[in-house]
Each structure stands twice: as structure tokens, then as C-alpha cells.
XYZ file of C-alpha atoms in Angstrom:
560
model
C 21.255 69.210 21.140
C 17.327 69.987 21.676
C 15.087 67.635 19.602
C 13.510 70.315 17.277
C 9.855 69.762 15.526
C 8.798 71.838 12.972
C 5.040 71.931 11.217
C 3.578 72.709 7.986
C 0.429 73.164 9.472
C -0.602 76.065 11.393
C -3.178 74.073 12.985
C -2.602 72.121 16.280
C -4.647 69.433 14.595
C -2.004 68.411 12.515
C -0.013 66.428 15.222
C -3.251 64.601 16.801
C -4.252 61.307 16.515
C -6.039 60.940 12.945
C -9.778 59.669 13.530
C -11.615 56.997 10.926
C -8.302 56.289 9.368
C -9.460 54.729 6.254
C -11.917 56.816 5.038
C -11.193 58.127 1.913
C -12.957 60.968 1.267
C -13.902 62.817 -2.417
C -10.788 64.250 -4.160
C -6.755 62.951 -2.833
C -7.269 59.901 -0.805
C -6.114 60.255 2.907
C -2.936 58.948 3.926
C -2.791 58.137 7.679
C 0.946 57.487 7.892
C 4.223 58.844 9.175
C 7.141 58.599 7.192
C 10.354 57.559 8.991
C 13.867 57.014 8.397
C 16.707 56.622 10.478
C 20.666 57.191 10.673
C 22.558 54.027 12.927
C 26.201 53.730 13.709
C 26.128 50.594 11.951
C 24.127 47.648 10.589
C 24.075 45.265 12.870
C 22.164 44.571 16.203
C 25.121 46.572 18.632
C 24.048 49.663 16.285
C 22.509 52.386 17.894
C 20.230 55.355 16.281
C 22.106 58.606 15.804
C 19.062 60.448 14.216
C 15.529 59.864 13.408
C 13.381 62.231 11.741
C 9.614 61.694 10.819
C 7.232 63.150 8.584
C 3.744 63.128 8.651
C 1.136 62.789 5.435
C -2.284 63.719 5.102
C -4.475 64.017 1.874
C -1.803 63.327 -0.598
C 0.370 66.323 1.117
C 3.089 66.472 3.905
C 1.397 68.266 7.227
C 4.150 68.121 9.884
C 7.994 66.723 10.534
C 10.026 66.135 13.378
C 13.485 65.078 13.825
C 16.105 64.615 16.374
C 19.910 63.671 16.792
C 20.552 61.247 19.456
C 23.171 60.252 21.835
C 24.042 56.543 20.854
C 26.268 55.765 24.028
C 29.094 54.617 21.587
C 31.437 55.638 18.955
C 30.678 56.981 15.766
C 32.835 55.851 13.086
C 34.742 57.670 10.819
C 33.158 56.048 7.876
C 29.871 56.811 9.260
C 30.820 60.406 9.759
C 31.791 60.536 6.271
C 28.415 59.107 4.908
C 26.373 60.990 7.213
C 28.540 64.147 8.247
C 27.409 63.592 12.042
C 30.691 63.344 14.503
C 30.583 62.229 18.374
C 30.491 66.059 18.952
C 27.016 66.828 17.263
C 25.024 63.991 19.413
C 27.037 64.567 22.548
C 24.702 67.232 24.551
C 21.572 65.440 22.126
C 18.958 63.542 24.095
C 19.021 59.437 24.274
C 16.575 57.412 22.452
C 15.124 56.760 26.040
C 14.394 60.352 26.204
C 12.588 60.969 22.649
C 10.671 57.532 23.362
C 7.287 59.341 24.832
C 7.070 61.737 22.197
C 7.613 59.618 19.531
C 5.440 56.930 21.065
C 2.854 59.819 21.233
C 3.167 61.039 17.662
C 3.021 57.598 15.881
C -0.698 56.794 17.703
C -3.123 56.728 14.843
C -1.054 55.895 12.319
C 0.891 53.335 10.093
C 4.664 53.351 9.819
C 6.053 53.331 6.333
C 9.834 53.642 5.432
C 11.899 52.601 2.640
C 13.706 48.802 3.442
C 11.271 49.271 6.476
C 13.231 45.891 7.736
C 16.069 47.554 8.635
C 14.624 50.596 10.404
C 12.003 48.253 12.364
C 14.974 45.958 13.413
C 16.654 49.204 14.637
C 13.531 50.196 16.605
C 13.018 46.913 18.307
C 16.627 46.729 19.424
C 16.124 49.642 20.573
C 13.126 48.603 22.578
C 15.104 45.982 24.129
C 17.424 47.744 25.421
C 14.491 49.685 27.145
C 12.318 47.228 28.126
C 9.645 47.759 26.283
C 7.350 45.855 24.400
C 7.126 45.793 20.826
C 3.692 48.368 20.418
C 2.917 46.640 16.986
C 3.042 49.070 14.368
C 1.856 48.684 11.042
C 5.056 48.898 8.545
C 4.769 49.630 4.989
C 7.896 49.165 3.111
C 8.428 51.416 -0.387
C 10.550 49.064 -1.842
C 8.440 46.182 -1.134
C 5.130 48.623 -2.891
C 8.014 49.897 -5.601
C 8.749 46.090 -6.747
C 4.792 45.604 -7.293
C 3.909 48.936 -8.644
C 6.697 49.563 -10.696
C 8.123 46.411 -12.065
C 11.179 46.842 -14.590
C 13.084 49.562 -12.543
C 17.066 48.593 -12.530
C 16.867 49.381 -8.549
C 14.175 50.029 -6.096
C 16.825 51.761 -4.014
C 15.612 55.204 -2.734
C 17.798 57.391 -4.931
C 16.919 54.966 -8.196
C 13.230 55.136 -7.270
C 13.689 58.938 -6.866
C 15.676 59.739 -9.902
C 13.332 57.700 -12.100
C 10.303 59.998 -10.871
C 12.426 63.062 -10.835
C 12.462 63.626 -7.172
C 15.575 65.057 -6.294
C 17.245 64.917 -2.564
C 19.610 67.320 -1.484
C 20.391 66.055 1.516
C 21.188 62.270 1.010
C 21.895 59.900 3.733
C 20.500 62.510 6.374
C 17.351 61.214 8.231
C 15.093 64.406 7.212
C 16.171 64.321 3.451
C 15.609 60.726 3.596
C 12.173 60.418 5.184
C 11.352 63.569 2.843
C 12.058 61.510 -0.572
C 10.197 58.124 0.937
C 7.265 60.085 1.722
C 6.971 61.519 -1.686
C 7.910 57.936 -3.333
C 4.847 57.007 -1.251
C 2.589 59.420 -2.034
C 3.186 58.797 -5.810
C 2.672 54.834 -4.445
C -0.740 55.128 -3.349
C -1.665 57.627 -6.300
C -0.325 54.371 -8.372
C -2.007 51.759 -6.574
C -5.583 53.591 -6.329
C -5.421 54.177 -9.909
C -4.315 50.480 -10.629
C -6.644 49.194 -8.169
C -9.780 51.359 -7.658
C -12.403 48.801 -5.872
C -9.359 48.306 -3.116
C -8.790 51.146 -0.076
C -4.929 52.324 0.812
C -5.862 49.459 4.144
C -5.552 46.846 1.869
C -1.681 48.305 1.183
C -0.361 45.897 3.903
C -1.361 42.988 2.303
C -0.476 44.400 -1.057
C 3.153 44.414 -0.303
C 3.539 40.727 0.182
C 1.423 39.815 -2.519
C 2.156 37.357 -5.400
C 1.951 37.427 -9.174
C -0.980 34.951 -10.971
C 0.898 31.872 -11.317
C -1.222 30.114 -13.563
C -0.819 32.047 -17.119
C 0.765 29.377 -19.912
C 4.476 30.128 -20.507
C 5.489 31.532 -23.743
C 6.395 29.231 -26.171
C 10.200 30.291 -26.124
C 10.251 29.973 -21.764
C 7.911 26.672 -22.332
C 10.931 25.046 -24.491
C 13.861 26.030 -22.366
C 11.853 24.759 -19.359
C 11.855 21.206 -21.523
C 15.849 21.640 -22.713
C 16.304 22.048 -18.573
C 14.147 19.328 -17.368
C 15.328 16.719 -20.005
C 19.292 17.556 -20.058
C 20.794 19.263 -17.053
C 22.094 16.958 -14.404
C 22.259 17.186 -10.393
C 25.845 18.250 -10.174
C 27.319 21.692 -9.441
C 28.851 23.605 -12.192
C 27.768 27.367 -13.500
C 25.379 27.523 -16.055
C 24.194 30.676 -18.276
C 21.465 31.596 -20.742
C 21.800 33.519 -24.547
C 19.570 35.537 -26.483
C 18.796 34.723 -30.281
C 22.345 36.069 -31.564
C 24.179 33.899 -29.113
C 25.512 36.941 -26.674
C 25.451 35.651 -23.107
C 23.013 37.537 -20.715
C 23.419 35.812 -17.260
C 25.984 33.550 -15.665
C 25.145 31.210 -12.450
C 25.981 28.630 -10.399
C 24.586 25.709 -8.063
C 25.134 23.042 -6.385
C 22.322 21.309 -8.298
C 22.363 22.468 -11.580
C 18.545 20.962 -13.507
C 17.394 22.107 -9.402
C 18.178 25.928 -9.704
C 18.185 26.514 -13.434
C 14.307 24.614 -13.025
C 13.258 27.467 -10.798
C 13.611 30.007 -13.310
C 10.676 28.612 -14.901
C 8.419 28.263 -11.215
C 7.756 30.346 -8.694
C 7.127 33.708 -10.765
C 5.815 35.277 -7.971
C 9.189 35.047 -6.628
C 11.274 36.295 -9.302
C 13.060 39.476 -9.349
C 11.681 41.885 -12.851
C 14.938 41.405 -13.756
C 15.293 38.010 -14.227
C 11.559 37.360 -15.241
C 12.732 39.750 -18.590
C 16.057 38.267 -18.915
C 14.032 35.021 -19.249
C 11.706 36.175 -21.739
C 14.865 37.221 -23.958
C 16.490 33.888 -23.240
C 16.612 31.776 -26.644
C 19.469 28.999 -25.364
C 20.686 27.506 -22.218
C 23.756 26.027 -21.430
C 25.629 24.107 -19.021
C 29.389 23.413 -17.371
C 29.647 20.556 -14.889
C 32.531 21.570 -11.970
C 32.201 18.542 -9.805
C 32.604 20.863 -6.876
C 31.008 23.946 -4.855
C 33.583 25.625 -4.928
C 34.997 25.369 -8.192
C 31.583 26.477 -9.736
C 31.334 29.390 -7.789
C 35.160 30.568 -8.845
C 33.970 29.493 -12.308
C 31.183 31.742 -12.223
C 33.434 34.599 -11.295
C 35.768 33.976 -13.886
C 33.109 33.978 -16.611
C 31.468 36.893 -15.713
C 34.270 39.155 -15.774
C 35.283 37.455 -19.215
C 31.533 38.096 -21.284
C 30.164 40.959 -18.983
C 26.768 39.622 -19.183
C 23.994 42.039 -18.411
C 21.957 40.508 -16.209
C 25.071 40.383 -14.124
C 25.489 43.632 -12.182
C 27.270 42.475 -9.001
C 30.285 40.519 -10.026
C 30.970 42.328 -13.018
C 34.338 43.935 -12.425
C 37.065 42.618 -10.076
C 36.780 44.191 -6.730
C 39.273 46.495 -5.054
C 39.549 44.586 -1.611
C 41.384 47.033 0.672
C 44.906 45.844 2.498
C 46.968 47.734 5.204
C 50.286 48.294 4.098
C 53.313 49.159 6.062
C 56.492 50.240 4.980
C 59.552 49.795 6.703
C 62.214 51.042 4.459
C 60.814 55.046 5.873
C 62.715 55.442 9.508
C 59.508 56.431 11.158
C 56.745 54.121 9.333
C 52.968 54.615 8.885
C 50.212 52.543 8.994
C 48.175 52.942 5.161
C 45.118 52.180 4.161
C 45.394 50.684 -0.132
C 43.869 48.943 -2.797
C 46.828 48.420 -4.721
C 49.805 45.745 -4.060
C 52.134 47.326 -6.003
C 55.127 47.422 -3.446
C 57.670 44.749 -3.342
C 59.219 46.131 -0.142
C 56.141 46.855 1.835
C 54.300 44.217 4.170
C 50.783 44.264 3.661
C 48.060 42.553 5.332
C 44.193 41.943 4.306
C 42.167 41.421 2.452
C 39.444 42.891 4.558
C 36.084 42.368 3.871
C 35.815 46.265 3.291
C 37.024 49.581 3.467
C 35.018 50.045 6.631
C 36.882 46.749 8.389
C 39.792 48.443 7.101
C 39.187 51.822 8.255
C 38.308 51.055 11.753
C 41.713 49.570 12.139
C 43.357 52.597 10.901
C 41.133 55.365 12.508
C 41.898 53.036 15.748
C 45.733 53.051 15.376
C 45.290 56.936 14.941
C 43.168 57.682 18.161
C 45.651 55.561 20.272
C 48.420 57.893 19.057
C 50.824 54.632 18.677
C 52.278 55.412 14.763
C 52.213 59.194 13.178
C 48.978 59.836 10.885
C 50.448 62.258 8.592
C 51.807 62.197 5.015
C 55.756 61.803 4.173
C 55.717 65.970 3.486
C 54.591 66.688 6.511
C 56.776 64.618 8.581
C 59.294 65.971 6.503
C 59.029 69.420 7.966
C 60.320 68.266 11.395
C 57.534 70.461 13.074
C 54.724 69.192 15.633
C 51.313 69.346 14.800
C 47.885 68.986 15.888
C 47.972 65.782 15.308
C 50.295 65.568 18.658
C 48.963 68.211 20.899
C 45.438 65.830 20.398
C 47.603 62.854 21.881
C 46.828 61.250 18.310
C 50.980 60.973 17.042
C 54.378 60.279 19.177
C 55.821 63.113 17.495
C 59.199 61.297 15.555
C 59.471 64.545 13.663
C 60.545 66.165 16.203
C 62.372 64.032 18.130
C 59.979 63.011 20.801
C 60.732 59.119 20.201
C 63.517 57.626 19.402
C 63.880 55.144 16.534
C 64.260 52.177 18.356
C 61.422 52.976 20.170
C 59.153 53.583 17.265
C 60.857 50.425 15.506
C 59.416 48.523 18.603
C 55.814 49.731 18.409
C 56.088 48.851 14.617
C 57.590 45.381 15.346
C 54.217 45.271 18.080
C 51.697 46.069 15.213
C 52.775 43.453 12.672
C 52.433 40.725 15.231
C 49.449 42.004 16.202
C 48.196 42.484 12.063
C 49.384 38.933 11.763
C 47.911 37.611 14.491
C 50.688 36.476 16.473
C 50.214 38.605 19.749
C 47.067 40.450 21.541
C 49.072 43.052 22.662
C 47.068 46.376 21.707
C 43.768 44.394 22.091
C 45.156 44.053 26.005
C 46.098 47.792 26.245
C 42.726 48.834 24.896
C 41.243 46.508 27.611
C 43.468 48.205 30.586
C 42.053 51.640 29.602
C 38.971 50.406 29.723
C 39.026 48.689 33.061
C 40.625 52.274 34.141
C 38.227 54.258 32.608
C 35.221 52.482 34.054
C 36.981 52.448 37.742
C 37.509 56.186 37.120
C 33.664 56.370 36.860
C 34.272 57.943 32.941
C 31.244 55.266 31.610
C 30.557 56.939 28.751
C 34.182 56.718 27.447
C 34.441 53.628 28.735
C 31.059 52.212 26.914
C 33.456 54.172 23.824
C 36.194 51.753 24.137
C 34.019 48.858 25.011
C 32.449 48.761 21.385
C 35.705 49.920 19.924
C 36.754 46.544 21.055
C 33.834 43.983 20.041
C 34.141 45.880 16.894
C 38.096 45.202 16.182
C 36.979 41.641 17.320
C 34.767 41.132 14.520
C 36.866 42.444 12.055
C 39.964 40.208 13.403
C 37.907 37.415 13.483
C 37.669 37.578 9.460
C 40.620 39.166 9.571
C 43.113 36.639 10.819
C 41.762 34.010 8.609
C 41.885 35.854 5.698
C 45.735 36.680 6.528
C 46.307 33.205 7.515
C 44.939 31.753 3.545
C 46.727 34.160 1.932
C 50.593 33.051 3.341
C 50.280 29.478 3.429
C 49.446 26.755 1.177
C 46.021 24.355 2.258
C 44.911 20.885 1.368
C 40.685 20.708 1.949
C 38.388 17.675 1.735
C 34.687 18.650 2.026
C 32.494 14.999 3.057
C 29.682 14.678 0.725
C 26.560 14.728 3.101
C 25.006 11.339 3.072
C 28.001 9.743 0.846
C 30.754 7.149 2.449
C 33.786 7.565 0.998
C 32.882 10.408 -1.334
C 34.783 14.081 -0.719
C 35.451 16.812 -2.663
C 39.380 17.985 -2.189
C 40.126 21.492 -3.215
C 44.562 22.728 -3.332
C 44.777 26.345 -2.487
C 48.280 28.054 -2.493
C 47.666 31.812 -1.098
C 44.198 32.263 -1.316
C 44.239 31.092 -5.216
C 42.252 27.823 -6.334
C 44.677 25.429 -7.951
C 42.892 22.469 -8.504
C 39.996 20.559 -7.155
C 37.660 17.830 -7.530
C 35.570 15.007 -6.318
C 36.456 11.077 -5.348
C 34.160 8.815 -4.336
C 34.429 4.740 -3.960
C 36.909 1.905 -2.943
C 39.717 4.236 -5.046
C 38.579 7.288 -3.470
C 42.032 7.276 -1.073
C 44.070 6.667 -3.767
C 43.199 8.721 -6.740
C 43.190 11.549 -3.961
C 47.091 10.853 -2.738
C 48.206 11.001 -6.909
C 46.557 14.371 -6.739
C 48.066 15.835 -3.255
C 51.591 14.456 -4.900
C 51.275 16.921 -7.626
C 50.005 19.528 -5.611
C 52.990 19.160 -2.975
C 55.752 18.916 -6.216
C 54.216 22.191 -7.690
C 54.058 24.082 -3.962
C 57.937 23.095 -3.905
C 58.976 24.198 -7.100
C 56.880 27.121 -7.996
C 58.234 30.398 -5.565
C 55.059 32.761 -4.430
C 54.499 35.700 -6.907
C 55.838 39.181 -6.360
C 52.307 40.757 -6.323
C 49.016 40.223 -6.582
C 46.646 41.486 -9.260
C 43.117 43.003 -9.238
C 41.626 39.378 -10.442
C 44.065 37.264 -7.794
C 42.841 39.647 -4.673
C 39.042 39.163 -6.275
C 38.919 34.920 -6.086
C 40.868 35.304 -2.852
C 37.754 37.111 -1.086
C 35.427 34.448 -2.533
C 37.568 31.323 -1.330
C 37.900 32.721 1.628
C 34.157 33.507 1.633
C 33.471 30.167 1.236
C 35.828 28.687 3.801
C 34.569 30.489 6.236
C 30.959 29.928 5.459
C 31.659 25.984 5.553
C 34.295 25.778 7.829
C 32.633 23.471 10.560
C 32.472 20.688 7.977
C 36.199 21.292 6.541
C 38.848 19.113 7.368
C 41.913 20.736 6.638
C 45.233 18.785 5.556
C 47.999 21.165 5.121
């Protein structure tokens, strides 16, 4: 696809280089930036840019855009497609970034760069640049949530649709580059109106420094803050546990942990500058404090979990409901099985296998399994019509409803995918390997490069995915060495993926109150038979143990 640039401004002026930049003449003050935003195939630093689009502001009004789709060299995933609505067949006739490069280079000359979580989209420019060669051409970024957090304390979210709902800015065309950079340059526009009017002996150059700036730290606290700060100081200890603040009728309005308890509850009360708006109010409605010692990490942060879904606190938003992990399920009682994607363990019969860290880990599996045409994609009615379909003209399904594999075959390629799922064999990893080997000796590099990042992507997700699978079938015995401590560990029982008991030893009986411990653990993992199913909240404190496992795994030893 041709890059396309469109103008507001009949004048060829609007797309040169803007002269004495900060000079803010009588009337709107001038804005010497270009908007920018950008769609990726992913989020990390393999992820390529599939469009950019720009826009340009001047004098408090937009003056010119540009945008472009552009050929990543990889994949685009399904769940991108579905976020974005751009496929592999939009960007495949669209110019490379290394094609747009001069005239982007060429438009940005004269001005600042502003975007909205301007991290991520600079990080996705200076891979890009990387890749290319070229050096970084040091660009002044402004970021509109950084300016939203100053201007506009108290929001709920500085996201771009919260910031634009709030203001009544509405965005038809979400989570495409053009709509995107359209909203963020009106969200800035009302920024600088904002900070001109809160600021009037500053100019928009002193914007840069604005964003990182810090509150006055030396205002008295309030009498209320100045007490709890006291409570804290004088009575918490240096343990881990979860701790949580109440307002004057006793309702509970946060719920945290730590490692050091007086350590992180005391930084509530320092630091302003740093504090979310959220917490600096929840603070000032704070009347009580509290405290639970857990001995361990671990424990404290399942703890925490467990409360919050039990008093719904307000000032937690994240862990407030048990999340839906996503499994893969297969069931083997149908002749001709399928490969599903579910939230819900609610199947004796089937074998499932997950969690996954989310429904994109799980999806790429499953949109994998359906472009190597191994297991039929479609739904029990269809099948049941014993008709071909698209599906296997597009090499994308064996066919078993019509006969064009037999059972035994199919039963094999099933028997193939749960070793594979459960990490006992490499077998489809190998075939996607050969095909790449023989696409590349073929001289198809582009398809190739496809199957490539197809790969290193399934190898991240099996990398999570296998220990995750691994937890939740066996039973595990942990000691964690205290840092610094002899003979001091914390022990932690899991039986799959739940949190059974822990705790922490320490001294000459360390050894021994551990082994009375283990005994009971091994009595109850021989007399207790595995549940049937797993619930919402069971799935939920699996992801976190896991979580943490993983996170401290180098200084694990494992027992069992």
C-alpha cells in the first residue's frame, strides 16, 4: 500500500520546518510539535511497527497528518488483528519502515515529539533504528500521560480513552494509529491551554521539564496523616505480612503487602512527589492502620489476594475479582478431537493444560495449531455435516469429515500434541523448524522470517508454559535461604499450584522443626486425592505462585 499524507492546510508552509519555535505570539500559543502514535505486532523489543500516523499542531489547531501502514517482515497475530483490524494482507504490498524513514526523518525537523506513554512508542522507534543502523537523532518526547498526572491530578486513569472521555473527546477509531494520534493531539492541546493558564510566567519549552517534575515536599502533614505516620513508625515490625488502611467508619480502603512491613507502609507518608493521586487521597481518608504478620513472601502476597477479593476495597482496582486465566482443553471422548481455547474447567473428561499467562499466550498456540492444518478448526455442527470446507482447501484442516484421515491417524497427531502441551516431546517445534530451513533454502525469506518469529514466539510462551503445567500436576516442597541468615529459610508446601502451608525456621532447630512440618505435608499429599476441578479462586492463586516461582527461581531449592 502507498504511504498516503493528507493536509489541512492549503499552504505548502504547513509541512516546513517551523522557525523560532518558542515564540509565543499574541492570542493561542504556538505549538511546535507532531503528534505520533503507533500500531506494533507486539510489546516487546522483536515487535515491529505495522502503522504510524502523525499529526502536526500549530497555534492551538491541527495543520497537517500523515500516516502509513508498514510491512513488519513478520507475522501479525490474530489477537493483534482483532485489536487493530490490520491482517498480513493489508501491509503486504505497504512500504518498510526503512522506506518511510527519510520522510519521516524530514517531517519531524523542527519539532518536538509528543505521544501518549511516549516510552513505549520511543522504544519502538529506537528498535527500529537499530535494526537500521542509525543513530538515535535525539528527539524531544513529551509524554500526555506524564503532563495528564501533573495537570490533572484525581483522574481514575490517565489512559488515552479515560483522559478523553473525561474531556469529552470522543474517538471513533480506537486502537488505529490516525484515531489515536488524533485524540493525543487534542489531549495536548487542552494540556498546554492547562499549563499556560496554571503557569503563565513559564513558556510551552519549559513542558519537558514539567513532565518530570515533583510536588513541594515540605508542606506539614495533616494532623490525621501526621498520626498514622507515628502509629507506623512506633508499631509495625520488619517482617512480611499484608497490611491495609480504614476510613473513620472502619470500611477497609486498601490492602498491601511487603516484605518489610513499618519499610513500605512508612513510604506512604514520604516521597509525595512520588505518589500516585490515588493513593495520596486514599491517605488523606485513612483514619486507622492495621497490620498481619505472614512470616513469608509468599504467604503475604497470597494473603493479600485473598483479602482483597473478600472486602473489595476501593483503592484496589487490579486484584479485585478472580481472574479468568485461559487453559487449552482437549477432548478425547469426540472421534476426531479439537484443540479449544477456555476459561472454564468444568469438564471431568477433558485434559486441559495452562494456565497461560493470557489469552494472547493462549491464542498463539491455537491460531498456530490452525495454520499448520494438524487438528480440524471447526465447531462439532459443522463437522457434523460430513462436508469439506474452506477450512481444508486453505491447507488449514485434515478433513476427518470427510474421510480424508483415518482415525488412527488423527488419534496419533492428538497423542503428538499432548506430549508436546505437556512438555514431554519437541516434536511440532522440530517440524516448524524443517519448514523453515526449507523455506529459507527455497529462497521464500519472507515466509521464512514468518515462521522464524512464529517460533521464538511459541518459545516464550512454552517457556512459562511448561512450568506452569509442571506446578499444577505435581506436589513441591520449597525452602527460600534468608539472604544474609545461616540457618534461617522460609519453606512453602504446594500441592497443584495451591499454597498449603508455609513458614519460616531459623536456628540450631531450624532442621528439625522443618522435617515435623514436611511429615504432615507428605501424610496429607497421601491421603487427600486431587480435586475434580478447579474453581475461579484456585486458577487465580495458581497464577500468582507460579508468578512468584518463577520470579525467584534462581534462589529456590526445590525438595519434592
Amino acid at each position: 500500500m502507498i504511504p498516503s499524507m493528507k493536509s489541512d492546510s492549503t499552504s505548502a508552509e504547513s509541512t516546513k520546518p517551523v522557525t523560532g519555535l518558542f515564540q509565543e505570539p499574541a492570542g493561542h500559543p504556538m505549538y511546535p510539535f507532531i503528534v505520533l502514535d503507533t500500531e506494533t505486532t507486539g510489546m516487546g523489543p522483536s515487535a515491529r511497527i505495522i502503522e504510524l500516523a502523525m499529526v502536526e499542531v500549530n497555534h492551538g489547531k491541527v495543520t497537517a497528518r500523515w500516516e502509513w501502514l508498514i510491512n513488519p517482515g513478520q507475522h501479525i497475530s490474530s489477537f493483534i488483528t482483532r485489536l487493530t483490524g490490520i491482517d498480513d494482507s493489508m501491509v503486504l504490498e505497504a512500504p518498510s519502515f526503512a522506506d518511510i524513514w527519510p520522510e519521516v526523518e524530514r517531517i519531524m525537523t523542527g519539532h518536538w515529539v509528543v505521544a501518549q506513554n511516549a516510552s513505549f512508542d520511543r522504544g519502538m522507534f529506537r528498535n527500529e533504528w537499530k535494526r537500521l543502523g542509525i543513530r538515535d537523532p535525539g528527539w524531544t518526547w513529551l509524554c500526555t500521560v506524564r503532563l495528564g498526572r501533573r495537570l490533572w491530578p484525581g483522574l481514575k486513569s490517565y489512559s488515552l480513552s479515560s483522559m478523553a472521555r473525561f474531556h469529552g473527546i470522543r474517538n471513533p477509531r480506537a486502537h488505529r494509529a490516525m484515531g489515536d494520534a488524533e485524540t493525543t493531539a487534542s489531549l495536548f492541546i487542552l494540556q498546554t491551554d492547562t499549563f499556560i493558564e496554571k503557569f503563565p510566567d513559564k513558556s510551552l519549552q519549559d513542558l519537558s521539564k514539567f513532565q518530570y517534575g515533583k510536588v513541594d515536599e515540605n508542606r506539614p502533614l495533616p494532623a490525621t496523616v501526621a498520626r498514622l505516620k507515628d502509629l507506623v513508625s512506633e508499631t509495625f515490625p520488619s517482617s512480611a505480612g499484608v497490611y491495609w488502611f480504614e476510613d473513620t467508619h472502619g470500611r477497609i480502603l486498601y490492602v498491601g503487602k511487603a516484605v518489610d512491613l513499618r519499610s513500605r507502609v512508612l513510604s506512604y507518608f514520604t516521597g509525595r512527589h512520588n505518589q500516585s493521586s490515588k493513593n495520596l487521597k486514599m491517605i488523606r481518608l485513612a483514619r486507622q492502620v492495621r497490620f498481619a504478620e505472614t512470616q513469608t513472601e509468599l504467604g503475604a502476597l497470597v494473603q493479600e489476594s485473598r483479602l482483597i477479593k473478600q472486602y473489595q476495597p476501593p483503592y484496589n482496582r487490579l486484584l479485585l475479582d478472580y481472574q479468568s486465566y485461559p487453559f487449552l482443553k482437549l477432548d478425547r471422548r469426540h472421534p476426531f478431537p479439537r484443540l479449544e481455547a477456555t476459561r472454564h474447567l468444568n469438564d471431568r473428561s477433558a485434559d486441559y493444560y495452562g494456565p497461560f499467562a493470557s489469552s494472547f499466550h493462549a491464542g498463539a498456540i491455537h491460531d498456530w495449531m490452525l495454520d499448520t492444518g494438524w487438528l480440524r478448526p471447526c465447531d462439532d455442527s459443522t463437522f457434523a455435516r460430513g462436508k469439506l470446507c474452506t477450512y481444508y482447501s486453505l491447507g488449514k484442516c485434515p478433513g476427518p469429515c470427510a474421510g480424508e484421515i483415518s482415525k488412527e491417524a488423527y488419534g496419533e497427531r492428538i497423542d503428538v500434541l499432548a506430549g508436546f502441551l505437556s512438555g514431554e516431546n519437541r516434536a511440532l517445534t522440530d517440524s516448524l523448524n524443517s519448514r523453515m530451513q526449507e523455506a529459507a533454502a527455497n529462497e521464500q525469506f519472507e515466509w521464512a522470517a514468518v515462521l522464524r518469529d512464529r517460533i521464538r514466539e511459541l518459545g516464550r510462551v512454552f517457556l512459562y508454559f511448561n512450568r506452569a503445567n509442571g506446578l499444577t500436576r505435581q506436589s513441591l516442597v520449597v525452602k527460600h535461604p534468608r539472604a544474609g541468615q545461616q540457618e534461617a529459610f522460609d519453606f512453602y508446601f504446594i500441592r497443584f499450584g495451591l499454597l498449603i502451608n508455609h513458614g519460616h525456621v531459623a536456628g540450631q532447630e531450624a532442621n528439625r522443626e522443618f522435617e515435623l512440618q514436611l511429615s504432615e505435608f507428605r501424610e496429607m499429599v497421601a491421603s487427600q486425592p486431587p480435586p475434580d476441578q478447579f474453581g475461579p479462586e484456585a486458577v487465580d492463586e495458581m497464577r500468582l505462585v507460579l508468578n512468584w516461582l518463577n520470579l525467584h527461581r534462581k534462589e529456590l531449592e526445590i525438595l519434592l
